[in-house]
Short mmCIF file of C-alpha atoms in Angstrom, two decimals:
data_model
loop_
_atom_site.label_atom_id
_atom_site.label_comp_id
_atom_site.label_asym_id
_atom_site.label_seq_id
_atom_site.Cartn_x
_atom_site.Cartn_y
_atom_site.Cartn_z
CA UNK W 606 0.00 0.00 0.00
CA UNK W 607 2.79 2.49 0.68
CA UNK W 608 6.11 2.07 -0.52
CA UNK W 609 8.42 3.23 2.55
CA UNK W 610 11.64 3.37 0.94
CA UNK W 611 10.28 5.81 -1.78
CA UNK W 612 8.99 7.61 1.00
CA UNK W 613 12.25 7.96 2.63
CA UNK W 614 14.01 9.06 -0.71
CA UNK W 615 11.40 11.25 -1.65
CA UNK W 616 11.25 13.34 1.44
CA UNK W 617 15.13 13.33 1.66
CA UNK W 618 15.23 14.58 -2.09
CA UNK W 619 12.50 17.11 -1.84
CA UNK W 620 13.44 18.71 2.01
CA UNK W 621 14.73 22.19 2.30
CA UNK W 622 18.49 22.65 3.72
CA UNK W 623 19.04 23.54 6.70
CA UNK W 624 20.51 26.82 8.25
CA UNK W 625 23.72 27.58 6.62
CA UNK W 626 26.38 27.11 9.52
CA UNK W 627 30.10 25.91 9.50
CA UNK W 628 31.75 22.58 10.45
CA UNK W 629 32.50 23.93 13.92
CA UNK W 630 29.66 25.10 14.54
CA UNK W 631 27.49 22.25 14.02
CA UNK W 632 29.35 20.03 16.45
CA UNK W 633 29.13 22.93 18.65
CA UNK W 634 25.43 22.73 18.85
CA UNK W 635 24.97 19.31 18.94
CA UNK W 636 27.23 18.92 21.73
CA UNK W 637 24.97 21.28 24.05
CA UNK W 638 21.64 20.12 22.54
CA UNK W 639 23.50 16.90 24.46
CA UNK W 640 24.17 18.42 27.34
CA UNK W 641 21.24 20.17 28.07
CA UNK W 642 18.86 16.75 27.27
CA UNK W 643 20.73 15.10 30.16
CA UNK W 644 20.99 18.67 32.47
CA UNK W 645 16.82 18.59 31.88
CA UNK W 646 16.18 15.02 33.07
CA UNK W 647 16.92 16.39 36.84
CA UNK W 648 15.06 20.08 36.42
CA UNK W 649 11.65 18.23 35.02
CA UNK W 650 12.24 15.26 37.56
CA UNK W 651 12.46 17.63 40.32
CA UNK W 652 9.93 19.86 38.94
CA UNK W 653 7.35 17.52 38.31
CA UNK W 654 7.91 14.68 41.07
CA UNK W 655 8.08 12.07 38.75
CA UNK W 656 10.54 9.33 38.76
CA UNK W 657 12.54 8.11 35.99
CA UNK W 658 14.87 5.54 36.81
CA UNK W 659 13.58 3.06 34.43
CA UNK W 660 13.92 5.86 31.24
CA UNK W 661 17.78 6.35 31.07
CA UNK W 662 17.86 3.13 28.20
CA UNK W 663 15.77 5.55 26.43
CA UNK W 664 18.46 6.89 23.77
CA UNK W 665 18.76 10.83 23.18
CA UNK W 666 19.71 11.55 19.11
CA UNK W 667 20.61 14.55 18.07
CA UNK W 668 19.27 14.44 13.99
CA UNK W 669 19.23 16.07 11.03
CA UNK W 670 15.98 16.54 9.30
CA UNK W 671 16.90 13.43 6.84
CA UNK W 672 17.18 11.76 10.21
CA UNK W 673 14.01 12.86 11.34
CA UNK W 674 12.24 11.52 8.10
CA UNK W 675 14.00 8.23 8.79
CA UNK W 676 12.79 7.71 12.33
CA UNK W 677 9.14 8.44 11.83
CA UNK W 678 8.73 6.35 8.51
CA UNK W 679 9.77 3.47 10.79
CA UNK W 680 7.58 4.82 13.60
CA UNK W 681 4.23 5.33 10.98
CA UNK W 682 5.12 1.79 9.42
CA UNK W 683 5.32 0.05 12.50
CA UNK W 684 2.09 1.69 14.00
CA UNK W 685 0.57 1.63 10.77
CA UNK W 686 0.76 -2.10 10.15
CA UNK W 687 -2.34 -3.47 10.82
CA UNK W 688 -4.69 -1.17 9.09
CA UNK W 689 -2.31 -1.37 5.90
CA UNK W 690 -2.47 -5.14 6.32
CA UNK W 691 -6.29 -4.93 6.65
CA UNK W 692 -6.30 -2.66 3.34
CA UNK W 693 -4.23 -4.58 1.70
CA UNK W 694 -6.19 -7.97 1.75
CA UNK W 695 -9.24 -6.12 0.84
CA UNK W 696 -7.68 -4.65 -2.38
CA UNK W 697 -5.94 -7.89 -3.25
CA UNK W 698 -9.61 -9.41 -3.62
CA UNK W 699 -10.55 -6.87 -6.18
CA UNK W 700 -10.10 -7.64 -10.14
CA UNK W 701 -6.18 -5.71 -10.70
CA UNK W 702 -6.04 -5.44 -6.81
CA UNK W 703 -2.12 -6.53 -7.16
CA UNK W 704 -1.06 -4.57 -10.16
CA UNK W 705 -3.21 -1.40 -8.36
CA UNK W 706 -1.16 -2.14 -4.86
CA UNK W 707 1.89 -1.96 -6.92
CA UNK W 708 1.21 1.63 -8.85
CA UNK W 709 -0.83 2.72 -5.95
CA UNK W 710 2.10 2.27 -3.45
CA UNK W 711 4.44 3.72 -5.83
CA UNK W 712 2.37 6.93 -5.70
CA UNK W 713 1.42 6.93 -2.06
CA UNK W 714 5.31 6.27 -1.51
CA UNK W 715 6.29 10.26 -3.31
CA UNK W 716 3.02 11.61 -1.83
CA UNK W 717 3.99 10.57 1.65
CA UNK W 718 7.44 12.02 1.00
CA UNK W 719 6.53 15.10 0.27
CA UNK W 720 4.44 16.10 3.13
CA UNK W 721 7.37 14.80 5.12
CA UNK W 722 9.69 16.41 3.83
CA UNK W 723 7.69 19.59 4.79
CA UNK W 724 7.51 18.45 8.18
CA UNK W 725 10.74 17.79 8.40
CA UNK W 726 12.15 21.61 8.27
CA UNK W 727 9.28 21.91 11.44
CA UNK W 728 9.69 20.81 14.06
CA UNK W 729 12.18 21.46 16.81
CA UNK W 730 12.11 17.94 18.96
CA UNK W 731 9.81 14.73 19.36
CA UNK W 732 9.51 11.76 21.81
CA UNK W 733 8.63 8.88 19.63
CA UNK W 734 6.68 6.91 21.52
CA UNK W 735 6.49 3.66 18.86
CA UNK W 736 9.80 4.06 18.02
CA UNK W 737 11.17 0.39 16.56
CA UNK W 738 15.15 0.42 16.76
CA UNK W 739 16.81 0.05 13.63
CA UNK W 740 20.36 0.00 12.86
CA UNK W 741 20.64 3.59 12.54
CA UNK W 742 18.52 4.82 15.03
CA UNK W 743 18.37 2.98 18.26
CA UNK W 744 15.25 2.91 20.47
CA UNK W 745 14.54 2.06 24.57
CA UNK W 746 14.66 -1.26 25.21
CA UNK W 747 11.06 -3.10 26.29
CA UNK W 748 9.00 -1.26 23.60
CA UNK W 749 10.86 2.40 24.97
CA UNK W 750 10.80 4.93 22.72
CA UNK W 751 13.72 7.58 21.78
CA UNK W 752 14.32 11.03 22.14
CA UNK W 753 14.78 13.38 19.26
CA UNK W 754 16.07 16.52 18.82
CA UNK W 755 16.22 18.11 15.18
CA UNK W 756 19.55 20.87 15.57
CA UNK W 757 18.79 22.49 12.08
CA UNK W 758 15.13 23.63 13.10
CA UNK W 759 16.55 24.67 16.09
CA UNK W 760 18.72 26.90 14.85
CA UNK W 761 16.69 27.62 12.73
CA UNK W 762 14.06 28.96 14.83
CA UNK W 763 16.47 31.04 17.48
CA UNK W 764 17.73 32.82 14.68
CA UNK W 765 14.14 34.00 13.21
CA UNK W 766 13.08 34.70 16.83
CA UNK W 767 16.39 36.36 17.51
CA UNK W 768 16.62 34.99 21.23
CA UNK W 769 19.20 33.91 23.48
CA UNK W 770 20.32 30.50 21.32
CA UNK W 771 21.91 29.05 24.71
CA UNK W 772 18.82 29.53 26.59
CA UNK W 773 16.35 28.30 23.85
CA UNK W 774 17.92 25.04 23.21
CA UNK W 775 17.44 24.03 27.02
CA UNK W 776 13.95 25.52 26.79
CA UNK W 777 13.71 22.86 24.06
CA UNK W 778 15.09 20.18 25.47
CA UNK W 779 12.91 20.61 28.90
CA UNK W 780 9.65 20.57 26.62
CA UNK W 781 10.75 17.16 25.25
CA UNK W 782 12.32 15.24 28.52
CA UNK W 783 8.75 16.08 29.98
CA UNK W 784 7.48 13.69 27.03
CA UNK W 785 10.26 10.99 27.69
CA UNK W 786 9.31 11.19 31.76
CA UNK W 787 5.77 11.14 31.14
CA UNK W 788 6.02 7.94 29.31
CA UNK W 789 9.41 5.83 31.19
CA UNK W 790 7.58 7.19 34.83
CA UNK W 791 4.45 5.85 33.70
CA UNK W 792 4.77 2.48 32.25
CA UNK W 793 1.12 2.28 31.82
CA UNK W 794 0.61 4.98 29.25
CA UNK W 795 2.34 3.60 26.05
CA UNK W 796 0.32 0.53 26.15
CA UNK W 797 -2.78 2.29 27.07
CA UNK W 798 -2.10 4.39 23.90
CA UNK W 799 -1.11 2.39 21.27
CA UNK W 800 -4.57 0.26 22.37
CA UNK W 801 -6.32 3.67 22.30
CA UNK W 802 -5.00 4.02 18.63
CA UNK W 803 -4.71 -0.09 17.42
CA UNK W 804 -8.34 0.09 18.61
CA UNK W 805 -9.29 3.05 16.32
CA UNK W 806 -7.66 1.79 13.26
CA UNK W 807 -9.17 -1.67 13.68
CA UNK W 808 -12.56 0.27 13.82
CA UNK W 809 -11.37 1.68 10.30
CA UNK W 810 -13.94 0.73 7.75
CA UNK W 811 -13.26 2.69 4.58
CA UNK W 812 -12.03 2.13 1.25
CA UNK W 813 -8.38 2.26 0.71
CA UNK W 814 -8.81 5.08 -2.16
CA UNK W 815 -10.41 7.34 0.82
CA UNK W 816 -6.98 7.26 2.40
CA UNK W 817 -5.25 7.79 -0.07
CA UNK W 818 -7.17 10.40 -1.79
CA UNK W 819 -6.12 12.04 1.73
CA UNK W 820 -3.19 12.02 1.40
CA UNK W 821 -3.17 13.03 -2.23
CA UNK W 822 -5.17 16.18 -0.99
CA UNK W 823 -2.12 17.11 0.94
CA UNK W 824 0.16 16.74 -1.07
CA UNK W 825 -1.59 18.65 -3.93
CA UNK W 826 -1.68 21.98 -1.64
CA UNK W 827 1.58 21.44 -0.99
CA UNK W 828 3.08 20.84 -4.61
CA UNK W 829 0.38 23.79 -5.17
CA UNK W 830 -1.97 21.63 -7.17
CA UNK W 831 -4.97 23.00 -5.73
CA UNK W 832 -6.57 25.72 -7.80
CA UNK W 833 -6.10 28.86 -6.22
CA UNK W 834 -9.26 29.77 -4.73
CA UNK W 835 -11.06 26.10 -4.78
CA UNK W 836 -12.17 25.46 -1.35
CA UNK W 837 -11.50 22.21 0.55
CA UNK W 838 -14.61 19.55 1.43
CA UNK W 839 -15.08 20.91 4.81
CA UNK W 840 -11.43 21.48 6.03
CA UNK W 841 -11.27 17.86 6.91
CA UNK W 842 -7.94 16.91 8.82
CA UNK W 843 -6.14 13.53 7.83
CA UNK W 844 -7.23 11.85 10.78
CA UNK W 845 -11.03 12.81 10.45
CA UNK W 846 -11.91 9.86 8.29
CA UNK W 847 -14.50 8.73 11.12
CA UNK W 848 -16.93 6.13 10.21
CA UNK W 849 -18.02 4.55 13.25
CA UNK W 850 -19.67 5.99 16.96
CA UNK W 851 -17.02 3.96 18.16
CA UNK W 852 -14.13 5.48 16.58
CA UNK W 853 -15.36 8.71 17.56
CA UNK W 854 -15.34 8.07 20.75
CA UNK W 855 -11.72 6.43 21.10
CA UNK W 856 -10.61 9.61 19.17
CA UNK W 857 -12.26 11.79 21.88
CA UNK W 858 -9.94 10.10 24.63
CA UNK W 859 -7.45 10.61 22.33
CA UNK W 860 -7.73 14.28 21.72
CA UNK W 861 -7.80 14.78 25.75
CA UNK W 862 -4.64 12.41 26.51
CA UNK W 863 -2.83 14.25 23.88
CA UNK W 864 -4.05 17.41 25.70
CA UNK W 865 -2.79 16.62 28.66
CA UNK W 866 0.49 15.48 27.57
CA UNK W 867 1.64 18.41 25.51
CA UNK W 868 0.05 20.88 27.89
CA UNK W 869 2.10 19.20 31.05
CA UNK W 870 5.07 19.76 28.62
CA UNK W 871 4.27 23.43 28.25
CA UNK W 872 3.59 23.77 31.89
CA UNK W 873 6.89 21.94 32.94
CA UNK W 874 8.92 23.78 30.46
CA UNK W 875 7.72 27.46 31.41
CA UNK W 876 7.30 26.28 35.07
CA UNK W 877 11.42 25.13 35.22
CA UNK W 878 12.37 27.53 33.28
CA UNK W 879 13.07 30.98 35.61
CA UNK W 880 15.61 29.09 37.48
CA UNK W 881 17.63 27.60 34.46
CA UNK W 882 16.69 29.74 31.25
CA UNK W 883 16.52 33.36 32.25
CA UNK W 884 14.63 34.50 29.28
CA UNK W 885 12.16 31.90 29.47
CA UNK W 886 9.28 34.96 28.90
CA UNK W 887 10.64 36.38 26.22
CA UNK W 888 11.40 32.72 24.77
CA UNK W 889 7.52 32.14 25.30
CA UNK W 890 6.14 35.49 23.93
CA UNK W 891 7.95 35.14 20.42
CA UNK W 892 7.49 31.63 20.57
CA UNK W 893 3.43 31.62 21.19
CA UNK W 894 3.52 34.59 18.64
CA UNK W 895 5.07 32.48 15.63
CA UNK W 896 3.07 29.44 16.63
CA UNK W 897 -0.39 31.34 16.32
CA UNK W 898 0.18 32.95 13.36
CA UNK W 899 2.22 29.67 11.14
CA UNK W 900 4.20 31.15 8.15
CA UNK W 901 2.13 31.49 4.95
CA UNK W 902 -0.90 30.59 3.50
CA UNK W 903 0.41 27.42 2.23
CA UNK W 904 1.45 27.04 6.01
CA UNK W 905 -2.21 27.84 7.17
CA UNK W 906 -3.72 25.23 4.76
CA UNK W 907 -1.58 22.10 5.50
CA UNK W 908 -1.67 22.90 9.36
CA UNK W 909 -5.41 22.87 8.42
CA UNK W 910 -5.59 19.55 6.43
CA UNK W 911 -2.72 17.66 8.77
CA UNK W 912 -4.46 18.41 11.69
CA UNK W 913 -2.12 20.49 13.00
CA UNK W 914 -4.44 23.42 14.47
CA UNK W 915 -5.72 21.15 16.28
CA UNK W 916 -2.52 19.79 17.74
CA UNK W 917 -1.84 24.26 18.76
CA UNK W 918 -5.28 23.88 20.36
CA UNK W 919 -3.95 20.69 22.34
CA UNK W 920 -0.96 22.78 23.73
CA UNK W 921 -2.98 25.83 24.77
CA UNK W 922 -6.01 23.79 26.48
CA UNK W 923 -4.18 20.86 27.81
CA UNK W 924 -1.74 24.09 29.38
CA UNK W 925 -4.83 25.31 30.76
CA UNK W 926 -5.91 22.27 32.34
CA UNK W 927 -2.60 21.27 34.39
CA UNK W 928 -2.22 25.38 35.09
CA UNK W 929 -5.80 25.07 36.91
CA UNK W 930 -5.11 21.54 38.60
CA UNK W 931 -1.66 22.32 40.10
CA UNK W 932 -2.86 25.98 41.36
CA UNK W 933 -6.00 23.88 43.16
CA UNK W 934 -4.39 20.76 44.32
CA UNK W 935 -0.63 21.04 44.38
CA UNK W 936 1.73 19.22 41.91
CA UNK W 937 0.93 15.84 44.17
CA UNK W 938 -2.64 16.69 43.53
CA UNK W 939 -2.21 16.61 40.30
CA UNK W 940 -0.03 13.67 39.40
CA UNK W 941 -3.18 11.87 40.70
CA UNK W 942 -3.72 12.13 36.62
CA UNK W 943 -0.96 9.09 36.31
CA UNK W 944 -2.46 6.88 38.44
CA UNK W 945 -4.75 4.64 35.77
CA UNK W 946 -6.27 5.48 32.65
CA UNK W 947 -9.36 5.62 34.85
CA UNK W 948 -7.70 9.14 36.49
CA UNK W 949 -7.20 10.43 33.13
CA UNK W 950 -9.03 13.17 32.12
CA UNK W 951 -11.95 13.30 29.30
CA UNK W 952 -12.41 15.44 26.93
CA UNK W 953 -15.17 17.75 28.82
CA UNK W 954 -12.62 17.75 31.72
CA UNK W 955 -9.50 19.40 29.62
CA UNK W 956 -12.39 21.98 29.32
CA UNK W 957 -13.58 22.04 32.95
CA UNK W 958 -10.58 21.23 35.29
CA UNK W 959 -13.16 21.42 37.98
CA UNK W 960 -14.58 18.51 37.05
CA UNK W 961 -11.57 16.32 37.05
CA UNK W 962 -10.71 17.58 40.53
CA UNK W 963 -14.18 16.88 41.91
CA UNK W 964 -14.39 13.28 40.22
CA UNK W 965 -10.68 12.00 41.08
CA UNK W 966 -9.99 13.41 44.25
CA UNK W 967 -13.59 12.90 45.63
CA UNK W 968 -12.97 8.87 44.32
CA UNK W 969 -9.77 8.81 46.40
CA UNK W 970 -11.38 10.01 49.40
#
């Protein structure tokens, strides 16, 4: 259904260079992107009262953005597998199903590349939660995932906000360690996940062209394919090919554990960072500023059609949420939320920390 390795060679082809900076340089900033990934695992384990001792097999790289493309087509095929395996027996009892798996992967294979390869120049770091090791890129061991950093966008990014690049890669790395101790001091929540998400794709009742035609949508605004001026179907994100109650449902659990998590990130990463990045607030003005307003129009559809404003709206509620909860009930209040997947919040609750606090903490007492 997809080819991979096209994938992989398209995106690397077709992404943008990096930042232009010298030999030196480079190995300059990947030695303190180093350094301040380990430095953060004490500030966010302090800060947030978490332990960690079972997350230091969980590997720290330092990548390019080919390097990034790498690790998530491994992460997406792993994840992937069984609805692709379910498509793919479908199609292969259709008339031409083989010869239309061949083409049809061929083509998925450059489309896929090319909206990673836009992603790639994006983003700044990522905890890959499914992350199978490979050769290349080593992972946690016991299904652990690995920590990524992507210098180039980093650099990128300091430089177009003009901000103190010392303190701004440790802001960085603080956001993401808060991702790899949410998920090594809670060895829970990666299994509960990837159920949440195995169960939604099972659920998955759709033609493979649907998907695909997805995809191709995407990768037509980006290759600027749409007519200027046609309107979408709707806005439709990627992930809103919801047939069933069911599967809306599971995605509304997801939508509020993905709210929590990247809002406790944001929260840790401001809440740390007076006492180790001194210009944390200016770091977060600029920052908030360039997230809300993306960089172009082409910028503004994609985030649209990816599902990406809806990922922004995930940082600024789920924020919200653990702002409320902490202020109420302490940080031990709080980290009541990593008890069970029972204690985690729904999606009315992101909305209405109130709620949580009167359900969970009533329960316990």
């Amino acid at each position: 259904m997809v080819d991979w390795n096209l994938a992989v060679a398209t995106a690397t082809r077709l992404v943008r260079p990096g930042p232009d900076v010298s030999r030196d340089e480079a190995r300059a900033v990947v030695a303190e992107l180093r350094r301040h990934a380990k430095a953060s695992e004490e500030h966010v384990r302090g800060f947030t009262r978490l332990g960690t001792e079972e997350g230091h097999d969980t590997p720290v790289l330092v990548v390019d953005r080919p390097g990034w493309i790498r690790a998530n087509v491994a992460g997406f095929r792993e994840l992937l597998r069984p609805l692709l395996d379910k498509m793919q027996e479908r199609r292969g009892n259709t008339p031409g199903g083989a010869v239309m798996s061949a083409v049809g992967g061929k083509v998925t294979g450059v489309e896929l590349g090319m909206l990673l390869s836009f992603l790639a120049s994006r983003v700044l770091g990522q905890y890959e939660t499914f992350a199978p090791a490979t050769r290349d890129l080593p992972a946690g061991g016991n299904g652990g995932g690995r920590l990524l950093l992507v210098a180039p966008n980093i650099v990128h990014v300091e430089r177009e906000l003009d901000v103190d690049p010392h303190d701004f890669r440790l802001w960085v790395c603080l956001h993401e360690e808060t991702h790899r101790t949410q998920f090594t001091a809670v060895p829970w929540l990666r299994d509960h996940l990837e159920g949440e998400i195995q169960a939604f794709l099972e659920e998955t009742d759709v033609d493979p062209m649907t998907v695909l035609e997805r995809v191709r949508e995407a990768a037509q605004t980006l290759a600027g394919g749409r007519p200027e001026g046609e309107e979408d179907d709707g806005g439709r994100s990627l992930v809103e090919i919801v047939q069933t109650p069911a599967q809306r449902e599971i995605l509304g659990r997801l939508t509020a554990v993905m709210s929590l998590l990247e809002g406790h990130a944001d929260f840790v990463m401001d809440g740390v960072g007076p006492d180790v990045v001194p210009t944390v607030g200016e770091i977060r003005e600029k920052f908030q500023q360039r997230r809300a307003k993306g960089a172009s129009r082409l910028d503004l559809a994609l985030r649209k059609l990816l599902g990406l404003d809806a990922k922004l709206r995930q940082y600024r509620d789920g924020e919200r949420f653990v702002r409320a909860v902490v202020d109420e009930a302490g940080m031990d209040g709080f980290n009541r939320v990593w008890t069970s997947p029972n204690t985690l919040p729904t999606k009315a609750e992101i909305a209405k920390p109130a709620d949580w606090i009167a359900r969970v903490h009533r329960r316990a007492e």
